[in-house]
PDB file of C-alpha atoms in Angstrom:
ATOM      1  CA  MET K   1     -15.621 -14.275  -9.358  1.00  0.00           C
ATOM      2  CA  GLY K   2     -15.838 -16.933  -6.018  1.00  0.00           C
ATOM      3  CA  THR K   3     -14.716 -19.939  -5.648  1.00  0.00           C
ATOM      4  CA  PRO K   4     -16.180 -23.219  -6.349  1.00  0.00           C
ATOM      5  CA  ASN K   5     -17.540 -24.932  -4.148  1.00  0.00           C
ATOM      6  CA  ARG K   6     -18.656 -21.196  -2.451  1.00  0.00           C
ATOM      7  CA  THR K   7     -15.669 -22.111   0.987  1.00  0.00           C
ATOM      8  CA  LEU K   8     -13.644 -19.058   2.176  1.00  0.00           C
ATOM      9  CA  ILE K   9     -10.210 -19.143   1.613  1.00  0.00           C
ATOM     10  CA  HIS K  10      -8.516 -17.046   4.072  1.00  0.00           C
ATOM     11  CA  PRO K  11      -4.819 -16.949   3.860  1.00  0.00           C
ATOM     12  CA  ALA K  12      -2.744 -17.915   7.132  1.00  0.00           C
ATOM     13  CA  TYR K  13      -0.502 -14.707   7.134  1.00  0.00           C
ATOM     14  CA  PHE K  14      -0.074 -11.138   4.637  1.00  0.00           C
ATOM     15  CA  LEU K  15       3.003  -9.888   3.502  1.00  0.00           C
ATOM     16  CA  LEU K  16       3.769  -6.965   4.184  1.00  0.00           C
ATOM     17  CA  VAL K  17       6.518  -4.816   1.272  1.00  0.00           C
ATOM     18  CA  GLY K  18       7.670  -1.898   3.085  1.00  0.00           C
ATOM     19  CA  ILE K  19       7.965   0.859   0.584  1.00  0.00           C
ATOM     20  CA  PRO K  20       8.076  -0.920  -2.766  1.00  0.00           C
ATOM     21  CA  GLY K  21      10.990  -0.462  -4.863  1.00  0.00           C
ATOM     22  CA  LEU K  22      13.567  -0.506  -1.847  1.00  0.00           C
ATOM     23  CA  GLY K  23      16.221  -3.471  -1.136  1.00  0.00           C
ATOM     24  CA  PRO K  24      16.421  -4.383   2.333  1.00  0.00           C
ATOM     25  CA  ASN K  25      19.846  -2.263   2.547  1.00  0.00           C
ATOM     26  CA  THR K  26      17.208   1.110   2.453  1.00  0.00           C
ATOM     27  CA  HIS K  27      14.864  -0.696   4.678  1.00  0.00           C
ATOM     28  CA  PHE K  28      17.521  -1.769   7.535  1.00  0.00           C
ATOM     29  CA  TRP K  29      18.713   2.813   7.355  1.00  0.00           C
ATOM     30  CA  LEU K  30      14.849   3.624   7.524  1.00  0.00           C
ATOM     31  CA  ALA K  31      14.594   1.838  10.550  1.00  0.00           C
ATOM     32  CA  LEU K  32      16.565   4.147  12.534  1.00  0.00           C
ATOM     33  CA  PRO K  33      14.592   7.387  11.476  1.00  0.00           C
ATOM     34  CA  LEU K  34      11.042   5.604  11.866  1.00  0.00           C
ATOM     35  CA  CYS K  35      12.590   4.273  15.723  1.00  0.00           C
ATOM     36  CA  PHE K  36      13.594   7.876  15.845  1.00  0.00           C
ATOM     37  CA  MET K  37      10.063   9.211  15.622  1.00  0.00           C
ATOM     38  CA  TYR K  38       8.518   6.846  17.198  1.00  0.00           C
ATOM     39  CA  ALA K  39      10.240   7.709  20.644  1.00  0.00           C
ATOM     40  CA  LEU K  40       9.729  11.410  19.498  1.00  0.00           C
ATOM     41  CA  ALA K  41       5.787  10.909  19.606  1.00  0.00           C
ATOM     42  CA  THR K  42       5.834   8.841  22.477  1.00  0.00           C
ATOM     43  CA  LEU K  43       7.568  11.407  24.989  1.00  0.00           C
ATOM     44  CA  GLY K  44       6.202  14.250  23.491  1.00  0.00           C
ATOM     45  CA  ASN K  45       2.674  13.065  23.646  1.00  0.00           C
ATOM     46  CA  LEU K  46       2.923  10.984  26.691  1.00  0.00           C
ATOM     47  CA  GLY K  47       4.762  14.044  28.141  1.00  0.00           C
ATOM     48  CA  ILE K  48       1.558  16.480  27.006  1.00  0.00           C
ATOM     49  CA  VAL K  49      -0.614  14.077  28.834  1.00  0.00           C
ATOM     50  CA  LEU K  50       1.304  13.942  31.715  1.00  0.00           C
ATOM     51  CA  ILE K  51       1.341  17.945  32.209  1.00  0.00           C
ATOM     52  CA  ILE K  52      -1.907  18.130  31.583  1.00  0.00           C
ATOM     53  CA  ARG K  53      -3.183  15.384  34.374  1.00  0.00           C
ATOM     54  CA  VAL K  54      -0.934  17.019  37.287  1.00  0.00           C
ATOM     55  CA  GLU K  55      -1.363  20.666  36.188  1.00  0.00           C
ATOM     56  CA  SER K  56      -4.752  21.626  37.756  1.00  0.00           C
ATOM     57  CA  ARG K  57      -4.541  25.050  36.020  1.00  0.00           C
ATOM     58  CA  LEU K  58      -4.785  23.146  33.041  1.00  0.00           C
ATOM     59  CA  HIS K  59      -7.938  21.319  33.272  1.00  0.00           C
ATOM     60  CA  GLU K  60      -9.586  23.536  30.887  1.00  0.00           C
ATOM     61  CA  PRO K  61     -11.759  22.558  27.508  1.00  0.00           C
ATOM     62  CA  MET K  62      -8.708  23.504  25.389  1.00  0.00           C
ATOM     63  CA  TYR K  63      -6.171  21.253  26.808  1.00  0.00           C
ATOM     64  CA  LEU K  64      -8.033  18.277  27.859  1.00  0.00           C
ATOM     65  CA  PHE K  65      -9.426  18.162  23.835  1.00  0.00           C
ATOM     66  CA  LEU K  66      -5.578  18.111  23.533  1.00  0.00           C
ATOM     67  CA  ALA K  67      -5.118  15.603  25.972  1.00  0.00           C
ATOM     68  CA  MET K  68      -7.325  13.395  24.035  1.00  0.00           C
ATOM     69  CA  LEU K  69      -5.394  14.382  20.876  1.00  0.00           C
ATOM     70  CA  SER K  70      -2.210  13.080  22.632  1.00  0.00           C
ATOM     71  CA  THR K  71      -3.588  10.122  23.688  1.00  0.00           C
ATOM     72  CA  THR K  72      -5.318   9.032  20.630  1.00  0.00           C
ATOM     73  CA  ASP K  73      -2.034   9.565  19.012  1.00  0.00           C
ATOM     74  CA  LEU K  74       0.075   7.444  21.266  1.00  0.00           C
ATOM     75  CA  ILE K  75      -2.051   4.493  20.840  1.00  0.00           C
ATOM     76  CA  LEU K  76      -2.098   5.475  16.977  1.00  0.00           C
ATOM     77  CA  SER K  77       2.052   5.325  16.397  1.00  0.00           C
ATOM     78  CA  SER K  78       2.162   2.048  18.975  1.00  0.00           C
ATOM     79  CA  VAL K  79      -0.330   0.514  16.511  1.00  0.00           C
ATOM     80  CA  THR K  80       1.634   1.308  13.456  1.00  0.00           C
ATOM     81  CA  MET K  81       5.548   2.342  13.687  1.00  0.00           C
ATOM     82  CA  PRO K  82       7.160  -0.760  15.970  1.00  0.00           C
ATOM     83  CA  LYS K  83       5.353  -3.244  12.763  1.00  0.00           C
ATOM     84  CA  MET K  84       6.645  -1.431  10.466  1.00  0.00           C
ATOM     85  CA  ALA K  85      10.415  -0.799  12.410  1.00  0.00           C
ATOM     86  CA  SER K  86      10.540  -4.611  13.167  1.00  0.00           C
ATOM     87  CA  LEU K  87      10.059  -5.104   8.938  1.00  0.00           C
ATOM     88  CA  PHE K  88      12.845  -2.755   8.494  1.00  0.00           C
ATOM     89  CA  LEU K  89      15.022  -3.873  10.838  1.00  0.00           C
ATOM     90  CA  THR K  90      14.587  -7.500  10.055  1.00  0.00           C
ATOM     91  CA  GLY K  91      12.954  -7.774   6.786  1.00  0.00           C
ATOM     92  CA  VAL K  92      10.459 -10.036   8.135  1.00  0.00           C
ATOM     93  CA  GLN K  93       7.312  -9.615   6.501  1.00  0.00           C
ATOM     94  CA  GLU K  94       4.586 -11.553   7.414  1.00  0.00           C
ATOM     95  CA  ILE K  95       1.817 -10.663   9.648  1.00  0.00           C
ATOM     96  CA  GLU K  96      -1.376 -13.350  10.933  1.00  0.00           C
ATOM     97  CA  PHE K  97      -4.209 -12.663   9.231  1.00  0.00           C
ATOM     98  CA  ASN K  98      -6.173 -11.569  12.363  1.00  0.00           C
ATOM     99  CA  ILE K  99      -3.902  -9.440  13.399  1.00  0.00           C
ATOM    100  CA  CYS K 100      -3.349  -7.728  10.350  1.00  0.00           C
ATOM    101  CA  LEU K 101      -7.894  -7.401  10.394  1.00  0.00           C
ATOM    102  CA  THR K 102      -7.118  -6.467  14.485  1.00  0.00           C
ATOM    103  CA  GLN K 103      -3.958  -3.397  13.259  1.00  0.00           C
ATOM    104  CA  MET K 104      -6.232  -2.438  10.490  1.00  0.00           C
ATOM    105  CA  PHE K 105      -9.630  -1.936  12.457  1.00  0.00           C
ATOM    106  CA  LEU K 106      -7.229   0.203  14.925  1.00  0.00           C
ATOM    107  CA  ILE K 107      -5.856   2.313  12.537  1.00  0.00           C
ATOM    108  CA  HIS K 108      -8.929   3.075  11.281  1.00  0.00           C
ATOM    109  CA  ALA K 109     -11.288   3.316  14.265  1.00  0.00           C
ATOM    110  CA  LEU K 110      -8.093   5.935  16.007  1.00  0.00           C
ATOM    111  CA  SER K 111      -8.491   7.700  13.161  1.00  0.00           C
ATOM    112  CA  ALA K 112     -12.076   8.267  13.184  1.00  0.00           C
ATOM    113  CA  MET K 113     -11.319   9.561  16.917  1.00  0.00           C
ATOM    114  CA  GLU K 114      -8.526  11.876  16.060  1.00  0.00           C
ATOM    115  CA  SER K 115     -10.918  13.236  13.571  1.00  0.00           C
ATOM    116  CA  ALA K 116     -13.564  14.080  16.065  1.00  0.00           C
ATOM    117  CA  VAL K 117     -11.377  15.289  18.886  1.00  0.00           C
ATOM    118  CA  LEU K 118      -9.881  17.553  15.908  1.00  0.00           C
ATOM    119  CA  LEU K 119     -13.769  18.760  15.324  1.00  0.00           C
ATOM    120  CA  ALA K 120     -14.567  19.181  19.049  1.00  0.00           C
ATOM    121  CA  MET K 121     -11.147  21.286  19.428  1.00  0.00           C
ATOM    122  CA  ALA K 122     -12.447  23.526  16.405  1.00  0.00           C
ATOM    123  CA  PHE K 123     -16.358  23.833  17.986  1.00  0.00           C
ATOM    124  CA  ASP K 124     -13.967  24.976  21.261  1.00  0.00           C
ATOM    125  CA  ARG K 125     -12.185  27.279  19.488  1.00  0.00           C
ATOM    126  CA  PHE K 126     -15.471  28.977  18.169  1.00  0.00           C
ATOM    127  CA  VAL K 127     -16.948  29.457  21.253  1.00  0.00           C
ATOM    128  CA  ALA K 128     -14.212  31.002  23.097  1.00  0.00           C
ATOM    129  CA  ILE K 129     -13.517  33.468  20.344  1.00  0.00           C
ATOM    130  CA  CYS K 130     -17.493  34.254  18.971  1.00  0.00           C
ATOM    131  CA  HIS K 131     -19.209  33.532  21.970  1.00  0.00           C
ATOM    132  CA  PRO K 132     -16.379  34.110  25.121  1.00  0.00           C
ATOM    133  CA  LEU K 133     -19.194  34.815  27.785  1.00  0.00           C
ATOM    134  CA  ARG K 134     -20.265  31.371  27.455  1.00  0.00           C
ATOM    135  CA  HIS K 135     -17.486  29.157  26.812  1.00  0.00           C
ATOM    136  CA  ALA K 136     -17.411  28.524  29.959  1.00  0.00           C
ATOM    137  CA  SER K 137     -21.354  27.371  30.408  1.00  0.00           C
ATOM    138  CA  VAL K 138     -21.318  25.431  27.574  1.00  0.00           C
ATOM    139  CA  LEU K 139     -17.905  23.542  27.190  1.00  0.00           C
ATOM    140  CA  THR K 140     -18.147  21.844  30.893  1.00  0.00           C
ATOM    141  CA  GLY K 141     -16.719  19.115  32.554  1.00  0.00           C
ATOM    142  CA  PRO K 142     -18.675  16.777  31.998  1.00  0.00           C
ATOM    143  CA  THR K 143     -19.736  17.859  28.585  1.00  0.00           C
ATOM    144  CA  VAL K 144     -16.045  17.657  27.420  1.00  0.00           C
ATOM    145  CA  ALA K 145     -15.982  13.699  29.116  1.00  0.00           C
ATOM    146  CA  LYS K 146     -19.629  13.389  26.909  1.00  0.00           C
ATOM    147  CA  ILE K 147     -17.880  14.516  23.837  1.00  0.00           C
ATOM    148  CA  GLY K 148     -14.517  12.212  23.747  1.00  0.00           C
ATOM    149  CA  LEU K 149     -16.904   9.299  25.241  1.00  0.00           C
ATOM    150  CA  ALA K 150     -19.156   9.793  21.739  1.00  0.00           C
ATOM    151  CA  ALA K 151     -15.708  10.643  19.695  1.00  0.00           C
ATOM    152  CA  LEU K 152     -14.569   6.921  21.445  1.00  0.00           C
ATOM    153  CA  ILE K 153     -18.003   5.255  20.652  1.00  0.00           C
ATOM    154  CA  ARG K 154     -18.302   6.549  17.035  1.00  0.00           C
ATOM    155  CA  GLY K 155     -15.314   5.058  15.697  1.00  0.00           C
ATOM    156  CA  PHE K 156     -15.715   1.904  17.030  1.00  0.00           C
ATOM    157  CA  VAL K 157     -19.208   1.321  15.679  1.00  0.00           C
ATOM    158  CA  PHE K 158     -18.417   2.789  12.640  1.00  0.00           C
ATOM    159  CA  PHE K 159     -15.629   0.843  12.170  1.00  0.00           C
ATOM    160  CA  PHE K 160     -16.236  -2.438  13.928  1.00  0.00           C
ATOM    161  CA  PRO K 161     -17.948  -4.206  10.645  1.00  0.00           C
ATOM    162  CA  LEU K 162     -14.359  -3.871   8.823  1.00  0.00           C
ATOM    163  CA  PRO K 163     -12.795  -7.161   9.635  1.00  0.00           C
ATOM    164  CA  PHE K 164     -16.099  -9.038   9.335  1.00  0.00           C
ATOM    165  CA  ILE K 165     -16.776  -7.635   5.617  1.00  0.00           C
ATOM    166  CA  LEU K 166     -13.526  -8.444   5.064  1.00  0.00           C
ATOM    167  CA  LYS K 167     -13.892 -11.900   6.481  1.00  0.00           C
ATOM    168  CA  ARG K 168     -16.112 -12.581   4.142  1.00  0.00           C
ATOM    169  CA  LEU K 169     -13.779 -12.571   0.985  1.00  0.00           C
ATOM    170  CA  SER K 170     -11.853 -14.920  -0.266  1.00  0.00           C
ATOM    171  CA  TYR K 171      -8.546 -14.359  -0.530  1.00  0.00           C
ATOM    172  CA  CYS K 172      -7.214 -16.772  -3.518  1.00  0.00           C
ATOM    173  CA  ARG K 173      -4.573 -14.349  -5.025  1.00  0.00           C
ATOM    174  CA  THR K 174      -1.062 -13.017  -4.131  1.00  0.00           C
ATOM    175  CA  HIS K 175      -0.942 -12.328  -0.219  1.00  0.00           C
ATOM    176  CA  THR K 176       1.175  -9.547  -0.624  1.00  0.00           C
ATOM    177  CA  VAL K 177       0.122  -6.029   1.042  1.00  0.00           C
ATOM    178  CA  THR K 178       2.156  -2.951  -0.245  1.00  0.00           C
ATOM    179  CA  HIS K 179       2.151  -0.988   2.695  1.00  0.00           C
ATOM    180  CA  SER K 180       4.166  -0.910   5.516  1.00  0.00           C
ATOM    181  CA  PHE K 181       0.554  -1.866   7.603  1.00  0.00           C
ATOM    182  CA  CYS K 182      -2.953  -3.060   7.138  1.00  0.00           C
ATOM    183  CA  LEU K 183      -5.243  -0.791   5.641  1.00  0.00           C
ATOM    184  CA  HIS K 184      -9.076  -1.854   4.073  1.00  0.00           C
ATOM    185  CA  GLN K 185      -8.626  -0.702   0.668  1.00  0.00           C
ATOM    186  CA  ASP K 186      -5.043  -2.472   0.572  1.00  0.00           C
ATOM    187  CA  ILE K 187      -6.416  -5.631   1.513  1.00  0.00           C
ATOM    188  CA  MET K 188      -9.750  -5.926  -0.291  1.00  0.00           C
ATOM    189  CA  LYS K 189      -7.801  -6.098  -3.125  1.00  0.00           C
ATOM    190  CA  LEU K 190      -6.362  -8.864  -2.640  1.00  0.00           C
ATOM    191  CA  SER K 191      -9.811 -10.481  -2.786  1.00  0.00           C
ATOM    192  CA  CYS K 192     -10.659 -12.380  -5.800  1.00  0.00           C
ATOM    193  CA  THR K 193     -15.001 -12.001  -4.586  1.00  0.00           C
ATOM    194  CA  ASP K 194     -16.928  -9.309  -5.354  1.00  0.00           C
ATOM    195  CA  THR K 195     -16.056  -6.393  -3.290  1.00  0.00           C
ATOM    196  CA  THR K 196     -19.144  -4.403  -4.266  1.00  0.00           C
ATOM    197  CA  VAL K 197     -19.724  -4.114  -0.107  1.00  0.00           C
ATOM    198  CA  ASN K 198     -16.597  -3.108   0.897  1.00  0.00           C
ATOM    199  CA  VAL K 199     -16.422  -0.231  -0.906  1.00  0.00           C
ATOM    200  CA  VAL K 200     -19.314   1.183  -0.913  1.00  0.00           C
ATOM    201  CA  TYR K 201     -19.491   0.672   2.913  1.00  0.00           C
ATOM    202  CA  GLY K 202     -15.669   2.187   2.734  1.00  0.00           C
ATOM    203  CA  LEU K 203     -16.772   5.409   1.210  1.00  0.00           C
ATOM    204  CA  PHE K 204     -20.011   5.677   3.271  1.00  0.00           C
ATOM    205  CA  ILE K 205     -18.076   5.602   6.332  1.00  0.00           C
ATOM    206  CA  ILE K 206     -15.401   8.234   4.895  1.00  0.00           C
ATOM    207  CA  LEU K 207     -17.858  10.682   3.510  1.00  0.00           C
ATOM    208  CA  SER K 208     -19.894   9.964   6.740  1.00  0.00           C
ATOM    209  CA  VAL K 209     -16.764  10.697   9.766  1.00  0.00           C
ATOM    210  CA  MET K 210     -13.999  11.945   8.116  1.00  0.00           C
ATOM    211  CA  GLY K 211     -15.918  14.318   4.800  1.00  0.00           C
ATOM    212  CA  VAL K 212     -18.803  15.332   8.060  1.00  0.00           C
ATOM    213  CA  ASP K 213     -15.911  16.379  10.263  1.00  0.00           C
ATOM    214  CA  SER K 214     -13.978  18.350   7.525  1.00  0.00           C
ATOM    215  CA  LEU K 215     -16.893  20.371   7.012  1.00  0.00           C
ATOM    216  CA  PHE K 216     -17.933  21.071   9.703  1.00  0.00           C
ATOM    217  CA  ILE K 217     -14.478  22.422  11.064  1.00  0.00           C
ATOM    218  CA  GLY K 218     -14.374  24.510   7.831  1.00  0.00           C
ATOM    219  CA  PHE K 219     -17.319  25.718   8.632  1.00  0.00           C
ATOM    220  CA  SER K 220     -16.580  26.481  12.258  1.00  0.00           C
ATOM    221  CA  TYR K 221     -12.851  28.325  11.133  1.00  0.00           C
ATOM    222  CA  ILE K 222     -15.347  30.246   8.250  1.00  0.00           C
ATOM    223  CA  LEU K 223     -17.443  31.819  11.704  1.00  0.00           C
ATOM    224  CA  ILE K 224     -14.474  32.273  13.921  1.00  0.00           C
ATOM    225  CA  LEU K 225     -12.686  34.359  10.625  1.00  0.00           C
ATOM    226  CA  ARG K 226     -15.896  36.392  10.533  1.00  0.00           C
ATOM    227  CA  ALA K 227     -15.719  37.249  13.942  1.00  0.00           C
ATOM    228  CA  VAL K 228     -11.893  38.359  14.707  1.00  0.00           C
ATOM    229  CA  LEU K 229     -12.201  40.525  11.560  1.00  0.00           C
ATOM    230  CA  ALA K 230     -15.286  42.065  13.091  1.00  0.00           C
ATOM    231  CA  LEU K 231     -12.620  43.182  15.908  1.00  0.00           C
ATOM    232  CA  SER K 232     -11.977  46.811  16.107  1.00  0.00           C
ATOM    233  CA  SER K 233      -8.391  45.856  17.616  1.00  0.00           C
ATOM    234  CA  ARG K 234      -5.852  44.767  15.370  1.00  0.00           C
ATOM    235  CA  GLY K 235      -3.895  43.496  18.335  1.00  0.00           C
ATOM    236  CA  ALA K 236      -6.965  41.270  19.929  1.00  0.00           C
ATOM    237  CA  ALA K 237      -7.859  40.274  16.771  1.00  0.00           C
ATOM    238  CA  LEU K 238      -4.278  38.883  16.484  1.00  0.00           C
ATOM    239  CA  LYS K 239      -4.401  37.403  19.648  1.00  0.00           C
ATOM    240  CA  ALA K 240      -8.123  35.172  19.684  1.00  0.00           C
ATOM    241  CA  PHE K 241      -6.661  34.080  15.799  1.00  0.00           C
ATOM    242  CA  ASN K 242      -3.185  32.923  17.643  1.00  0.00           C
ATOM    243  CA  THR K 243      -5.056  30.456  19.666  1.00  0.00           C
ATOM    244  CA  CYS K 244      -6.253  28.866  16.788  1.00  0.00           C
ATOM    245  CA  ILE K 245      -2.859  28.293  15.154  1.00  0.00           C
ATOM    246  CA  SER K 246      -1.712  25.132  16.549  1.00  0.00           C
ATOM    247  CA  HIS K 247      -4.913  23.319  15.495  1.00  0.00           C
ATOM    248  CA  LEU K 248      -4.904  24.683  12.970  1.00  0.00           C
ATOM    249  CA  CYS K 249      -1.441  23.170  11.961  1.00  0.00           C
ATOM    250  CA  ALA K 250      -3.107  19.769  13.491  1.00  0.00           C
ATOM    251  CA  VAL K 251      -6.136  20.427  11.121  1.00  0.00           C
ATOM    252  CA  LEU K 252      -3.708  20.088   8.319  1.00  0.00           C
ATOM    253  CA  VAL K 253      -1.124  17.683   8.830  1.00  0.00           C
ATOM    254  CA  PHE K 254      -3.880  15.414   9.380  1.00  0.00           C
ATOM    255  CA  TYR K 255      -6.850  16.478   6.764  1.00  0.00           C
ATOM    256  CA  VAL K 256      -4.392  17.109   3.999  1.00  0.00           C
ATOM    257  CA  PRO K 257      -2.723  13.228   3.816  1.00  0.00           C
ATOM    258  CA  LEU K 258      -5.968  11.687   4.281  1.00  0.00           C
ATOM    259  CA  ILE K 259      -7.805  13.401   1.582  1.00  0.00           C
ATOM    260  CA  GLY K 260      -4.888  13.324  -0.862  1.00  0.00           C
ATOM    261  CA  LEU K 261      -4.620   9.191  -0.365  1.00  0.00           C
ATOM    262  CA  SER K 262      -8.724   8.536  -0.082  1.00  0.00           C
ATOM    263  CA  VAL K 263      -8.558  10.368  -3.825  1.00  0.00           C
ATOM    264  CA  VAL K 264      -5.631   8.247  -5.335  1.00  0.00           C
ATOM    265  CA  HIS K 265      -7.708   5.224  -3.677  1.00  0.00           C
ATOM    266  CA  ARG K 266     -10.582   5.902  -5.424  1.00  0.00           C
ATOM    267  CA  LEU K 267      -8.718   6.783  -9.247  1.00  0.00           C
ATOM    268  CA  GLY K 268      -8.348   3.052  -8.900  1.00  0.00           C
ATOM    269  CA  GLY K 269      -5.381   1.479 -10.599  1.00  0.00           C
ATOM    270  CA  PRO K 270      -2.713  -0.735  -8.632  1.00  0.00           C
ATOM    271  CA  THR K 271      -1.376   0.558  -5.252  1.00  0.00           C
ATOM    272  CA  SER K 272       1.825   2.693  -6.356  1.00  0.00           C
ATOM    273  CA  LEU K 273       4.580   4.099  -3.958  1.00  0.00           C
ATOM    274  CA  VAL K 274       2.342   7.373  -4.174  1.00  0.00           C
ATOM    275  CA  HIS K 275       0.042   5.534  -2.472  1.00  0.00           C
ATOM    276  CA  VAL K 276       2.208   3.967   0.151  1.00  0.00           C
ATOM    277  CA  VAL K 277       3.988   7.137   0.762  1.00  0.00           C
ATOM    278  CA  MET K 278       0.465   9.468   1.023  1.00  0.00           C
ATOM    279  CA  ALA K 279      -0.385   6.676   3.618  1.00  0.00           C
ATOM    280  CA  ASN K 280       2.999   6.660   5.888  1.00  0.00           C
ATOM    281  CA  ILE K 281       2.570  10.472   6.097  1.00  0.00           C
ATOM    282  CA  TYR K 282      -1.309   9.871   6.855  1.00  0.00           C
ATOM    283  CA  LEU K 283       0.007   7.869  10.068  1.00  0.00           C
ATOM    284  CA  LEU K 284       3.303   8.713  11.002  1.00  0.00           C
ATOM    285  CA  LEU K 285       3.318  12.633  10.674  1.00  0.00           C
ATOM    286  CA  PRO K 286       0.776  13.715  12.840  1.00  0.00           C
ATOM    287  CA  PRO K 287       1.846  11.723  16.027  1.00  0.00           C
ATOM    288  CA  VAL K 288       5.304  13.476  15.603  1.00  0.00           C
ATOM    289  CA  VAL K 289       4.420  16.821  14.736  1.00  0.00           C
ATOM    290  CA  ASN K 290       1.294  17.495  17.053  1.00  0.00           C
ATOM    291  CA  PRO K 291       3.575  17.538  19.801  1.00  0.00           C
ATOM    292  CA  ILE K 292       6.163  19.531  18.521  1.00  0.00           C
ATOM    293  CA  VAL K 293       3.740  22.102  17.492  1.00  0.00           C
ATOM    294  CA  TYR K 294       1.710  22.668  20.566  1.00  0.00           C
ATOM    295  CA  GLY K 295       4.598  22.537  22.647  1.00  0.00           C
ATOM    296  CA  ALA K 296       5.831  25.362  20.864  1.00  0.00           C
ATOM    297  CA  LYS K 297       3.208  27.393  20.551  1.00  0.00           C
ATOM    298  CA  THR K 298       0.810  26.851  23.627  1.00  0.00           C
ATOM    299  CA  LYS K 299       2.443  29.085  26.688  1.00  0.00           C
ATOM    300  CA  GLU K 300       1.459  27.102  29.114  1.00  0.00           C
ATOM    301  CA  ILE K 301       2.942  23.979  28.120  1.00  0.00           C
ATOM    302  CA  ARG K 302       6.046  25.245  27.275  1.00  0.00           C
ATOM    303  CA  SER K 303       6.622  27.264  30.055  1.00  0.00           C
ATOM    304  CA  ARG K 304       6.112  23.789  31.694  1.00  0.00           C
ATOM    305  CA  ILE K 305       8.607  21.901  29.824  1.00  0.00           C
ATOM    306  CA  THR K 306      10.913  24.690  30.086  1.00  0.00           C
ATOM    307  CA  HIS K 307      10.548  24.335  34.196  1.00  0.00           C
ATOM    308  CA  ILE K 308      10.852  20.259  34.194  1.00  0.00           C
ATOM    309  CA  PHE K 309      14.187  20.687  32.219  1.00  0.00           C
ATOM    310  CA  SER K 310      15.487  23.492  34.543  1.00  0.00           C
ATOM    311  CA  GLN K 311      14.916  21.475  37.469  1.00  0.00           C
ATOM    312  CA  GLY K 312      17.037  18.730  36.065  1.00  0.00           C
ATOM    313  CA  GLU K 313      20.056  21.057  34.945  1.00  0.00           C
ATOM    314  CA  ARG K 314      20.217  21.711  39.213  1.00  0.00           C
TER     315      ARG K 314
END
């Protein structure tokens, strides 16, 4: 249903709820672990980027892709966590309309970039295990740079229309966003005009970006598993597959909440606590977990971190 004179109604600001059903006191105490998570995500991801930057022996495709992943997580956590912490600490719910749309664009575009980097890392593991002699010639420095640039451009191009198709809607209902941050699905539900374009385009990009990426990642691991099982030595097979453990953890931490969030949104109905919890896990968990997993499982990064701390003790 449109407005009578066809003029668009845009609110000056939206109201962020945080976590529905929780009072100000509970929100205040939740800000403390959130600030800790943000500090952990910032230090962890920044540390990985700096270690890979200064260590020339880590200038290999596997670590360069990891640096891209950590950079994406670092920006994504900075886009979401400070505003959430401010909301929980101060109780100030207002977020200006255009700032909300900007945050929404960055969240979705950075998520698409992270998905592309995870796909690139799967391709790197596939070539390293299935075609080890061709690895150096296939994934050269310029090729890795082009893949990173393609991930950046794709995330920008596919999600750049989202703020504009949201601006073509009128918002004459409630202005309350039932998350701690702005998401396309949540803002779209506040409109009192036809959202068919938003629904179709949202479904198109989630399938053509994250959906295609997840299929190719799954296909890569089928080929990797087949190659590993074909190895005659059990020790060699375990050693080869062990190089994929960190990446598999990153894939599961990213895609399992994403799939769950997409499913509960596609089922329709009002936004519930389940939607909010799934969205928080999807956005907050990867930037915190990825540096911990890669720091613990990657020998070169772990040894460098140990060396830094041992130098500090002296």
